[in-house]
Short mmCIF file of C-alpha atoms and ligand atoms in Angstrom, two decimals:
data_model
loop_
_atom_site.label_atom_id
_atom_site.label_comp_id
_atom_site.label_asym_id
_atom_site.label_seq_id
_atom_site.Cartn_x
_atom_site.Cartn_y
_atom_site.Cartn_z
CA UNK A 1 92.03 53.09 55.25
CA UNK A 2 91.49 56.46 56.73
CA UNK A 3 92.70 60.06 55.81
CA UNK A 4 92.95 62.73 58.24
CA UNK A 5 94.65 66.50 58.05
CA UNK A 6 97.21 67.11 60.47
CA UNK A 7 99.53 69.62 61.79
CA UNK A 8 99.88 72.70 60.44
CA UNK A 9 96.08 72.83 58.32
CA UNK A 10 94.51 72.04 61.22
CA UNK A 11 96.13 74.46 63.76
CA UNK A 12 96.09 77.41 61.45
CA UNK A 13 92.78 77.04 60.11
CA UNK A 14 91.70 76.95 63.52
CA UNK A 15 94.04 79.96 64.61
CA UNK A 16 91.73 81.43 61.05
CA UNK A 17 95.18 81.84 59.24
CA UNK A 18 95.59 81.03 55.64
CA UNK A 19 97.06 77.36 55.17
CA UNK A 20 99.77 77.09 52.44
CA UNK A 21 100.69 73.43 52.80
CA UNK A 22 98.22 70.37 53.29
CA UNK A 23 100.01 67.58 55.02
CA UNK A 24 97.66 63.67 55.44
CA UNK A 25 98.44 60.82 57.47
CA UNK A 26 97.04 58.06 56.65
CA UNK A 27 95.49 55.19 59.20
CA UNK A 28 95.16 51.21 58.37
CA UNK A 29 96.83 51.41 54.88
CA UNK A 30 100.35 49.31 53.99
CA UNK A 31 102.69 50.71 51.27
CA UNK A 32 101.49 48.10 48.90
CA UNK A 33 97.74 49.55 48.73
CA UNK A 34 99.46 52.95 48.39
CA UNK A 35 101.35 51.87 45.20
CA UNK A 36 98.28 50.28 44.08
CA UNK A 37 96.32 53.62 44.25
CA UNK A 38 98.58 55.41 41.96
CA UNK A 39 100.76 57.42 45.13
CA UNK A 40 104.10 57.89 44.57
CA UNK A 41 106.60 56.91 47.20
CA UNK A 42 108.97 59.88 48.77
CA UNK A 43 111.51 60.11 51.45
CA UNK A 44 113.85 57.63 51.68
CA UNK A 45 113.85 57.10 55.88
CA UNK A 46 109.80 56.58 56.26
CA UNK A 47 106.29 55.83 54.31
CA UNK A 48 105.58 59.00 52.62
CA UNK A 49 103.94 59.72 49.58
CA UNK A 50 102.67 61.97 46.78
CA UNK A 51 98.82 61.86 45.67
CA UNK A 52 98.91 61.11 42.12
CA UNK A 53 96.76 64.22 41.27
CA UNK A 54 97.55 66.93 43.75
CA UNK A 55 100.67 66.50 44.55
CA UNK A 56 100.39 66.73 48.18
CA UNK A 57 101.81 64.61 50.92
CA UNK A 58 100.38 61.90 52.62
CA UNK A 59 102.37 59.56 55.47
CA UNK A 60 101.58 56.34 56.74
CA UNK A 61 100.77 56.41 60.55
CA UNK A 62 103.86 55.88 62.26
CA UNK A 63 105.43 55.73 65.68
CA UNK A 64 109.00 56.69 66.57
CA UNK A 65 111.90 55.25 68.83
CA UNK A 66 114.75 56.94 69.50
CA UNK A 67 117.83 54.53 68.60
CA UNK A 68 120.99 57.16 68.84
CA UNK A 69 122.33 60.90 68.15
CA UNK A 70 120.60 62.80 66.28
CA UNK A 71 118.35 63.02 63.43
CA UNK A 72 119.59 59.75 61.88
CA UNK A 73 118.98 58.19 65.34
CA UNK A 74 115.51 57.57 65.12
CA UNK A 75 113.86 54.08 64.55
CA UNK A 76 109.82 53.97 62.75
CA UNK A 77 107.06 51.36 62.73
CA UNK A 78 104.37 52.52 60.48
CA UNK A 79 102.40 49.40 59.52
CA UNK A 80 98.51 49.45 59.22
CA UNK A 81 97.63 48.71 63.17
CA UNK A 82 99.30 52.39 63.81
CA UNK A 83 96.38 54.63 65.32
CA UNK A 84 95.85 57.87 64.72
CA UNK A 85 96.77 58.74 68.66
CA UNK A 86 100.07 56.73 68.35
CA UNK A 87 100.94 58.92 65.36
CA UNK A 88 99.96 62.37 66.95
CA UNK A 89 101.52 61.68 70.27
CA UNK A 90 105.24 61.98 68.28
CA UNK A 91 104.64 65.13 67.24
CA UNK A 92 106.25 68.09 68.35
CA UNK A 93 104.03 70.82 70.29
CA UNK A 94 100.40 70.08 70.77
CA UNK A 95 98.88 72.64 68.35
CA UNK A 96 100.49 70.78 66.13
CA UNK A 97 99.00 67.12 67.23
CA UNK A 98 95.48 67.75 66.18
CA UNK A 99 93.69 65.88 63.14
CA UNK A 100 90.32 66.08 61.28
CA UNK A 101 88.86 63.98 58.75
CA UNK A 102 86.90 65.42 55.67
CA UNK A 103 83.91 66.11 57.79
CA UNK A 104 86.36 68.69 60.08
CA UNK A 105 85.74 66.28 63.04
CA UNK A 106 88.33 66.72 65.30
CA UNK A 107 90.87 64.47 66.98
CA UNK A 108 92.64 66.36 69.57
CA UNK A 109 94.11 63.74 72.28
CA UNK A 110 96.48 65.97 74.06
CA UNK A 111 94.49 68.94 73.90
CA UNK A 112 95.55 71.16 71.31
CA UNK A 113 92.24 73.32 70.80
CA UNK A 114 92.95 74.39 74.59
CA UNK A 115 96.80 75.71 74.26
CA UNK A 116 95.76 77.15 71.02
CA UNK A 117 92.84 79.33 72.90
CA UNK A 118 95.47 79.77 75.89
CA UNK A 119 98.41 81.07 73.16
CA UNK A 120 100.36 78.13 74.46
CA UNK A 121 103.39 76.65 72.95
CA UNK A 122 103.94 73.34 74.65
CA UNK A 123 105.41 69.80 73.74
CA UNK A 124 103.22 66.91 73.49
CA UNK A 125 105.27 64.61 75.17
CA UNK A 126 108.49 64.24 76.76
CA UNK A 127 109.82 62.11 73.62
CA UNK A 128 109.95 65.90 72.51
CA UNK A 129 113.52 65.30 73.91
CA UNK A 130 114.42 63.04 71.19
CA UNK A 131 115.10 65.54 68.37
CA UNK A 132 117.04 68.93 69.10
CA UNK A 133 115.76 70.11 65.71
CA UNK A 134 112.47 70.68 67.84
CA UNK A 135 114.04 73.42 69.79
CA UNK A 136 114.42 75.21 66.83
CA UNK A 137 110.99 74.69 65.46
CA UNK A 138 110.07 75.96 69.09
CA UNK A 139 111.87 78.94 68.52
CA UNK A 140 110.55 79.39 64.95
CA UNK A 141 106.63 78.81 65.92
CA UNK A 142 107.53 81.80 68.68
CA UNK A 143 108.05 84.06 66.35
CA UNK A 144 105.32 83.48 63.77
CA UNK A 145 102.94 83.64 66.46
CA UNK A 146 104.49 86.30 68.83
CA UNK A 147 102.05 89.15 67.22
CA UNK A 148 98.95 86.79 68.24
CA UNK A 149 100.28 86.43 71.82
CA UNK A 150 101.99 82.98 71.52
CA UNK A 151 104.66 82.09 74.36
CA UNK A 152 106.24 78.74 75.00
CA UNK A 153 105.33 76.89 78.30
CA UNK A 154 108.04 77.36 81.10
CA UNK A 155 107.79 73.60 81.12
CA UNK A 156 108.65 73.16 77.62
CA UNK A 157 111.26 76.18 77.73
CA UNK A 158 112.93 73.88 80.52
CA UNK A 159 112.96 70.93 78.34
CA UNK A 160 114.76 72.93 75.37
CA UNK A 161 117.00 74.16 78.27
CA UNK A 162 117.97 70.45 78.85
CA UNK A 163 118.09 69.48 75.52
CA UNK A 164 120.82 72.25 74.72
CA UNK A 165 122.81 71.44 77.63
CA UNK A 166 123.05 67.33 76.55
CA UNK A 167 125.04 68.91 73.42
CA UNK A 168 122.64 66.97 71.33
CA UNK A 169 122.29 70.15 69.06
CA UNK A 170 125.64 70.00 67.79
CA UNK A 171 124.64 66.26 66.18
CA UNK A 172 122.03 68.96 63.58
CA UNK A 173 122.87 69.02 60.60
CA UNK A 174 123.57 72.45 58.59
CA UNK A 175 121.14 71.72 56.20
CA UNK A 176 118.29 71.24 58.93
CA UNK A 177 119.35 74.03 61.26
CA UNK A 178 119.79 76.21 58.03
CA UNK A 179 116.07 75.78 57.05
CA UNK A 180 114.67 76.17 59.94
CA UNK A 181 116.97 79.78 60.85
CA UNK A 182 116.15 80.69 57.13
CA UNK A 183 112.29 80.39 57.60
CA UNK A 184 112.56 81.71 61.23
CA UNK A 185 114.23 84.80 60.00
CA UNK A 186 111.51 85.69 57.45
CA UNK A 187 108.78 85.67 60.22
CA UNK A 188 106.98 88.57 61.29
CA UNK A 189 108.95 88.97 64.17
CA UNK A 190 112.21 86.99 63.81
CA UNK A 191 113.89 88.84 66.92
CA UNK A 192 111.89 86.61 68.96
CA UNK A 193 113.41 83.56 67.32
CA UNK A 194 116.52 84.70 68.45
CA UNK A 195 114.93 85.42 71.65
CA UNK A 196 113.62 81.87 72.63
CA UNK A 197 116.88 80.51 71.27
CA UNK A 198 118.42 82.71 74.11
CA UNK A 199 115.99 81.86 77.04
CA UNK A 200 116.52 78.48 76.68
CA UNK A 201 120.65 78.32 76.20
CA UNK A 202 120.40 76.75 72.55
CA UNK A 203 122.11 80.57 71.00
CA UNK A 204 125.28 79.60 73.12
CA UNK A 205 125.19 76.53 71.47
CA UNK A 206 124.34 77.33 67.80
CA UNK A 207 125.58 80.66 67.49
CA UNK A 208 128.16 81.35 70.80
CA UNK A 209 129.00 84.45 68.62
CA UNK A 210 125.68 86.00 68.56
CA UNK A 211 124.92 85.12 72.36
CA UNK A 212 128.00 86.94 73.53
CA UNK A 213 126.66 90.33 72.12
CA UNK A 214 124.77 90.17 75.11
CA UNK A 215 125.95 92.31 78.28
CA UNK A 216 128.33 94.01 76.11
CA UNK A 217 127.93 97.98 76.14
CA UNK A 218 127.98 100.47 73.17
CA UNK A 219 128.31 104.34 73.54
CA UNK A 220 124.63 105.79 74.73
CA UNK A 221 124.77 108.37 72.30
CA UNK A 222 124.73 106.37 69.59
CA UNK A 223 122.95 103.66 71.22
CA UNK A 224 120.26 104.37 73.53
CA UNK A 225 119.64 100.61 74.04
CA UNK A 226 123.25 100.38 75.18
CA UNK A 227 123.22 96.60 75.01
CA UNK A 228 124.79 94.90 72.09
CA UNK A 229 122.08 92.35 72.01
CA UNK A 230 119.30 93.88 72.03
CA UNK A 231 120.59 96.21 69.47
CA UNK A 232 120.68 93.18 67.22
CA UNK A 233 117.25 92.06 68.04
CA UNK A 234 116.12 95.48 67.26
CA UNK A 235 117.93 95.66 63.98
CA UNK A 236 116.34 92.35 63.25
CA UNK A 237 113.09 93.65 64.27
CA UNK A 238 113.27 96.62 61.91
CA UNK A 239 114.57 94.14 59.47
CA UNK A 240 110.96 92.85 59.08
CA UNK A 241 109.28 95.70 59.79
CA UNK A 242 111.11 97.04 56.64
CA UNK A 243 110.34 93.35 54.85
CA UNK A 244 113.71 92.95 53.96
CA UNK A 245 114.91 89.83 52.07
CA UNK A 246 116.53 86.95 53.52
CA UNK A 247 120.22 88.20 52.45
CA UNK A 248 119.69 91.28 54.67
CA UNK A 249 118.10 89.91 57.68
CA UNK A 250 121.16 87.50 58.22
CA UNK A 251 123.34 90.08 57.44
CA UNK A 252 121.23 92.28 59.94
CA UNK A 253 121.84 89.04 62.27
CA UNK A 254 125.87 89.45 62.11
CA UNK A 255 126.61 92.36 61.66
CA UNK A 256 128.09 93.10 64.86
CA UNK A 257 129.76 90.42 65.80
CA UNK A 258 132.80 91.78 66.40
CA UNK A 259 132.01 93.73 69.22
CA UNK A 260 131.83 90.49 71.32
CA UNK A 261 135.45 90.41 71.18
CA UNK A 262 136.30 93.79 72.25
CA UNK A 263 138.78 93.83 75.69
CA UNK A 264 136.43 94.66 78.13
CA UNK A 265 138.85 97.89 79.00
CA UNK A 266 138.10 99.53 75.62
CA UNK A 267 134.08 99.34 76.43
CA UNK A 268 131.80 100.92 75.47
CA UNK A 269 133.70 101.80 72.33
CA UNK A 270 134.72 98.91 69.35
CA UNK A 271 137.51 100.22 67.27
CA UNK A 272 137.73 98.23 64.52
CA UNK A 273 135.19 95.94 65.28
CA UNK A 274 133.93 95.66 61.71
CA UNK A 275 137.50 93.76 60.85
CA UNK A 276 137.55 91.76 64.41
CA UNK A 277 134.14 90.13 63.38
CA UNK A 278 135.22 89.20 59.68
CA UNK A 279 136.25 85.63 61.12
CA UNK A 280 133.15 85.44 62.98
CA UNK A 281 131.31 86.28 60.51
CA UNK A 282 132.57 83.69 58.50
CA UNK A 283 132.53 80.78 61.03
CA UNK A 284 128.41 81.37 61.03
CA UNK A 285 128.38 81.27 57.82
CA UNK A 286 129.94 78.11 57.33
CA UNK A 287 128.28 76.25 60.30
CA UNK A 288 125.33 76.17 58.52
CA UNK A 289 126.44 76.30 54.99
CA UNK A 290 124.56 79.49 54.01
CA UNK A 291 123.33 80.10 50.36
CA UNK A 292 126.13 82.20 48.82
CA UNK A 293 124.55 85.22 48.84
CA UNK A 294 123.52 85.08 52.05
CA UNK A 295 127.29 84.66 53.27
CA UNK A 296 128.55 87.25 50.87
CA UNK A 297 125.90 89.72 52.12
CA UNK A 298 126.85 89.26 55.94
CA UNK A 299 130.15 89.83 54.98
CA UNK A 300 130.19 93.14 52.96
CA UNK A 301 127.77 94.45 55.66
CA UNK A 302 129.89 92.73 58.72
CA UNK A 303 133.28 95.14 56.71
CA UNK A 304 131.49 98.43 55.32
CA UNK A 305 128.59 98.98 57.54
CA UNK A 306 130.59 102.12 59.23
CA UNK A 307 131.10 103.56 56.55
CA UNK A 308 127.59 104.09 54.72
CA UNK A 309 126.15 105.63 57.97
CA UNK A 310 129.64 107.95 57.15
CA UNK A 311 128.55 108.09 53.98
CA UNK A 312 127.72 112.17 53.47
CA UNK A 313 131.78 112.61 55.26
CA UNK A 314 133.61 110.35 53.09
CA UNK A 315 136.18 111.43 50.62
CA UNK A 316 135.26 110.77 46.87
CA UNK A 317 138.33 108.42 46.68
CA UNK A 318 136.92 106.14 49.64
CA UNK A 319 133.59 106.07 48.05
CA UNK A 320 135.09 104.89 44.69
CA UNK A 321 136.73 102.21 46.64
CA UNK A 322 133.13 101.21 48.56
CA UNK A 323 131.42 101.41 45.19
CA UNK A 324 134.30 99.43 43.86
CA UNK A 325 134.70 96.43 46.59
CA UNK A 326 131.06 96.36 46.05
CA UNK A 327 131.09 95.64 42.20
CA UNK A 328 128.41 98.12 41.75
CA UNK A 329 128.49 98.22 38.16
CA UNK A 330 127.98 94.97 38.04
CA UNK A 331 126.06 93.27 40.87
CA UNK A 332 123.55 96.67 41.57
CA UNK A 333 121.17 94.60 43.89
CA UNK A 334 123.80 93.76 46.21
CA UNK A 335 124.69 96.90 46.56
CA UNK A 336 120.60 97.76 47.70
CA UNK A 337 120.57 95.20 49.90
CA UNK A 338 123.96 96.84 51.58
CA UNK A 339 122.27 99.65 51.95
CA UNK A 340 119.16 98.30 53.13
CA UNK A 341 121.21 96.49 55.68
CA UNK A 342 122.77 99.73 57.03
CA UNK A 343 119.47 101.31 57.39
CA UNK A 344 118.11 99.06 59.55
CA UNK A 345 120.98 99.03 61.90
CA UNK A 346 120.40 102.82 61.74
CA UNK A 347 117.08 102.29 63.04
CA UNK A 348 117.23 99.53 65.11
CA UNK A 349 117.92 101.58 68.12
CA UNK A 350 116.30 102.56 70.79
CA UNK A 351 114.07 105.62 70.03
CA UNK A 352 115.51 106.27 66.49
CA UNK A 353 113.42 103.62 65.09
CA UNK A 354 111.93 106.78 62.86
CA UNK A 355 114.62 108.61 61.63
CA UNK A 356 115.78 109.61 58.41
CA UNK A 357 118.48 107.71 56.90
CA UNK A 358 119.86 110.15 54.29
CA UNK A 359 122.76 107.93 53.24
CA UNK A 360 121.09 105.60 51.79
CA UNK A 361 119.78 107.68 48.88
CA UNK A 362 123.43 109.66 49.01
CA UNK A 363 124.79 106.29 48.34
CA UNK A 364 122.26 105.30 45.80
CA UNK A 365 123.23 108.83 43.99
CA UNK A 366 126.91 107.72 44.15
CA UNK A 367 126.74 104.59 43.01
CA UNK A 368 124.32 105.86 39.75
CA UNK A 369 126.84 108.72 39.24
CA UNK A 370 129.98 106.38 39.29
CA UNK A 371 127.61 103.87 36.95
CA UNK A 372 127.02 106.42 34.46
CA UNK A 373 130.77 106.81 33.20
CA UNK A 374 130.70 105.64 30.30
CA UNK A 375 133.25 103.33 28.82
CA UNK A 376 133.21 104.06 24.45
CA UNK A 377 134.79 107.65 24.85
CA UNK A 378 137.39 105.66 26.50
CA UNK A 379 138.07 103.06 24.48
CA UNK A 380 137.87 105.51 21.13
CA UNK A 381 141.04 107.08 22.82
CA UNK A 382 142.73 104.07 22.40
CA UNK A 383 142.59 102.59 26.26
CA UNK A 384 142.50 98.69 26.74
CA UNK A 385 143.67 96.30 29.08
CA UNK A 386 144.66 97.44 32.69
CA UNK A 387 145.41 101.36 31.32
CA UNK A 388 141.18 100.97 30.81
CA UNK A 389 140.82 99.92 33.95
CA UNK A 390 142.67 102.90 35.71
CA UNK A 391 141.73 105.62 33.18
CA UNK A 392 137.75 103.87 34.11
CA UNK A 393 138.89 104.50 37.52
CA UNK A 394 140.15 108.36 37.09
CA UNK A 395 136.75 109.29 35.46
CA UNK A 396 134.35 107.54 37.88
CA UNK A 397 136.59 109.55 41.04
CA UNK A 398 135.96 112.69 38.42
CA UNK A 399 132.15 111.87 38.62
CA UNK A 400 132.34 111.08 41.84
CA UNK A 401 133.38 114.85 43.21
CA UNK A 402 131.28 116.08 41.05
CA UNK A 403 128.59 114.83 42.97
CA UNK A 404 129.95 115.06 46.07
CA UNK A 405 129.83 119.15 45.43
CA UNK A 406 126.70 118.76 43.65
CA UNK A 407 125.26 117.20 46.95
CA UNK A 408 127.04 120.02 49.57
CA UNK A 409 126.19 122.70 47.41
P1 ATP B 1 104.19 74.97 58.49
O1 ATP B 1 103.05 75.91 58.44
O2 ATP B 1 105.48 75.64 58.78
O3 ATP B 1 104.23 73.99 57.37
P2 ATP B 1 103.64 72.64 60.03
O4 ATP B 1 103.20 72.46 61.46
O5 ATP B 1 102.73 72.09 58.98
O6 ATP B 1 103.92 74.17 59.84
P3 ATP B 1 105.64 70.89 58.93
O7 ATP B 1 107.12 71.00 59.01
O8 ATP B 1 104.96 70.95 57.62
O9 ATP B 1 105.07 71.98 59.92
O10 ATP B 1 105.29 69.52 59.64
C1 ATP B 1 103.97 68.99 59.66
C2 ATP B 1 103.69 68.38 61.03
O11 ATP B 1 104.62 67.33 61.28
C3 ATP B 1 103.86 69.34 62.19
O12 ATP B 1 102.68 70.06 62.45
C4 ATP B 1 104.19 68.39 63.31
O13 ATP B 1 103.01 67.77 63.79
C5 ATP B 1 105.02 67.33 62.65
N1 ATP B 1 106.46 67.57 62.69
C6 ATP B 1 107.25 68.08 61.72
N2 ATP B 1 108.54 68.09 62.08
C7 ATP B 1 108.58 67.57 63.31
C8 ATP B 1 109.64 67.27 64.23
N3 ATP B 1 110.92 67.55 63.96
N4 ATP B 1 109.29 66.71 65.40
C9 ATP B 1 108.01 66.42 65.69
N5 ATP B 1 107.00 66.66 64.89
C10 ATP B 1 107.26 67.21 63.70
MG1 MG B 2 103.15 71.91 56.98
#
């Protein structure tokens, strides 16, 4: 049998990046001799398995038909006659279809090593077709590689355009699409993610909600960029300029969503788009079965995002309430990542990318001040039950003017 590297250790160490996972595939061998060398077996749907030492993944050689919708619709043959070029030529883009054996010899059939010097995302085949999770992957290579020139090639681009018109992306399942949006939005530049998705008509498909942000018109003043859209990509931009954590990116993603259903007579302005978008919100969510804190996050942001960039004009009452809906006391991080949230939609604008953001430590002040009340004096008066609750209440709004003078003094 024969061992090669493939995929992503090959491209990146040629691209002089730092490889994180080692993937083999593995030429002449039958599962037998794999059990009888001590690898464990993985994946239930195709020949994959662990080394016994290191842990890392080796495949048999395989080819691929396609046999129906989907993911599940996919028919392999890996048996020990499989060559290496068979294997490779199923493989998504052709940076990703090189190999090389322990000697870092190269096999590189559909020339790899050339789109990698040209920045050149393109599909190795037009089997490419065959899984709609590749448009995403697409998408997601696009923006790790935007900041060393990567594009994808127009003929590739038009392939992904098919692909999202045949409805074949709706047959993903939220588990795929959610790991490949999660790791797409905690690239370098995940606007561009977004971006591709666009370009090539898969947004209107995965996210309609998103796409429609696009053409629609906010007030100049506070938005030089105008567009909705790009407003979003900005704030998602900013988002990892800022190297904000999952939670807040995809809450950076939706936070606007509401504005896509604004009458078209109201435009530019979107009263009460932070409600309108609540559904939305929550239909994203659930199409791809975000982690709970993720969902939460988007949420909170999609409802209260107004009012921290109002934060320095709010009554001490309203803040109490914010604080409050928040759980502050309790759930402090959340509560960061709010604000974080905020901040970057502050600066994902056109020109204001620098300024200050005083609200966010105004709110951070609040929050502490309101945190600080304590609860013993209280209860030595002889408070329990709801009567704590509300005489809790009365003395955080106490604090809470307090500082509010404090601060305007
Ligand atoms: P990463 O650095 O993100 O791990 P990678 O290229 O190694 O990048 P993996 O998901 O680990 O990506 O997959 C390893 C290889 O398997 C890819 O380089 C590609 O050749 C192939 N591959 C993975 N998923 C697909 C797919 N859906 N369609 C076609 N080829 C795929
Ligand atoms: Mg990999």
């Amino acid at each position: 049998m024969q061992i090669f590297k493939v995929g992503g250790v090959v491209r990146d160490r040629l691209l002089g990046i730092p490889v994180t996972d080692v993937d083999r595939v593995v030429v002449g061998a039958t599962t037998e001799e794999m059990l009888a060398q001590g690898f464990r077996p993985v994946g239930a749907d195709f020949p994959v398995f662990l080394h016994p030492k290191t842990g890392e993944e080796y495949a048999l050689a395989r080819t691929e038909r396609k046999s129906g919708r989907g993911y599940g619709g996919f028919t392999f043959h890996a048996s020990p006659d499989v060559t290496l070029e068979e294997d490779l030529i199923r493989r998504d883009l052709t940076i990703n279809a090189m190999a090389e054996d322990d000697q870092q010899n190269l096999t590189d059939p559909y020339h790899g090593q050339r789109d990698l010097e040209a920045r050149i995302l393109r599909h190795v085949s037009p089997a490419f077709a065959e899984d709609p999770l590749r448009v995403l992957r697409v998408a997601r290579f696009a923006a790790r590689y935007a900041s060393l020139g990567f594009t994808v090639a127009p003929e590739t681009l038009e392939l992904m355009r098919q692909l999202s018109e045949s409805g074949e992306l709706q047959a993903l399942t939220a588990e795929r699409s959610w790991k490949e949006i999660s790791r797409a939005l905690m690239e370098d530049q995940p606007q561009v993610f977004i971006q591709v998705l666009r370009d090539c008509g898969a947004l209107k498909e995965l996210m309609p909600e998103v796409d429609a942000l696009f053409g629609v018109p906010q007030p100049e003043v506070h938005h030089p960029e105008i567009d909705t859209g790009l407003h979003t990509l900005s704030v998602l931009e900013q988002s990892a300029l800022h190297k904000q954590p999952l939670t807040v990116r995809w809450a950076c993603l939706l936070h606007d969503l509401g504005k896509g259903l604004t009458p078209e007579e109201e435009w530019p302005r979107h009263i009460a788009h932070e409600h309108t978008g609540l559904k939305l919100i929550k239909a994203v969510n659930e199409r791809f079965k975000a982690p709970k804190d993720c969902q939460e996050l988007a949420l909170l942001v999609g409802k209260y995002h107004t009012h921290c960039h109002r934060a320095l004009e709010l009554k001490a009452s309203t803040l109490l309430e914010l604080l409050q809906s928040f759980d502050v006391y309790r759930r402090p991080q959340r509560f960061e990542e709010f604000i974080g949230a905020c901040e970057m939609d502050a600066r994902g604008r056109k020109g204001l990318e620098q300024r200050s953001y005083p609200q966010a430590d105004y709110l951070r002040g609040a929050a502490q001040a309101a945190r600080e009340v304590a609860v013993q004096p209280l209860l030595e008066k002889g408070f329990k039950g709801p009567e704590l609750g509300e005489a809790l209440k009365r003395e955080r709004l106490k604090a809470l003017k307090a500082y509010k003078d404090e601060a305007s003094a």
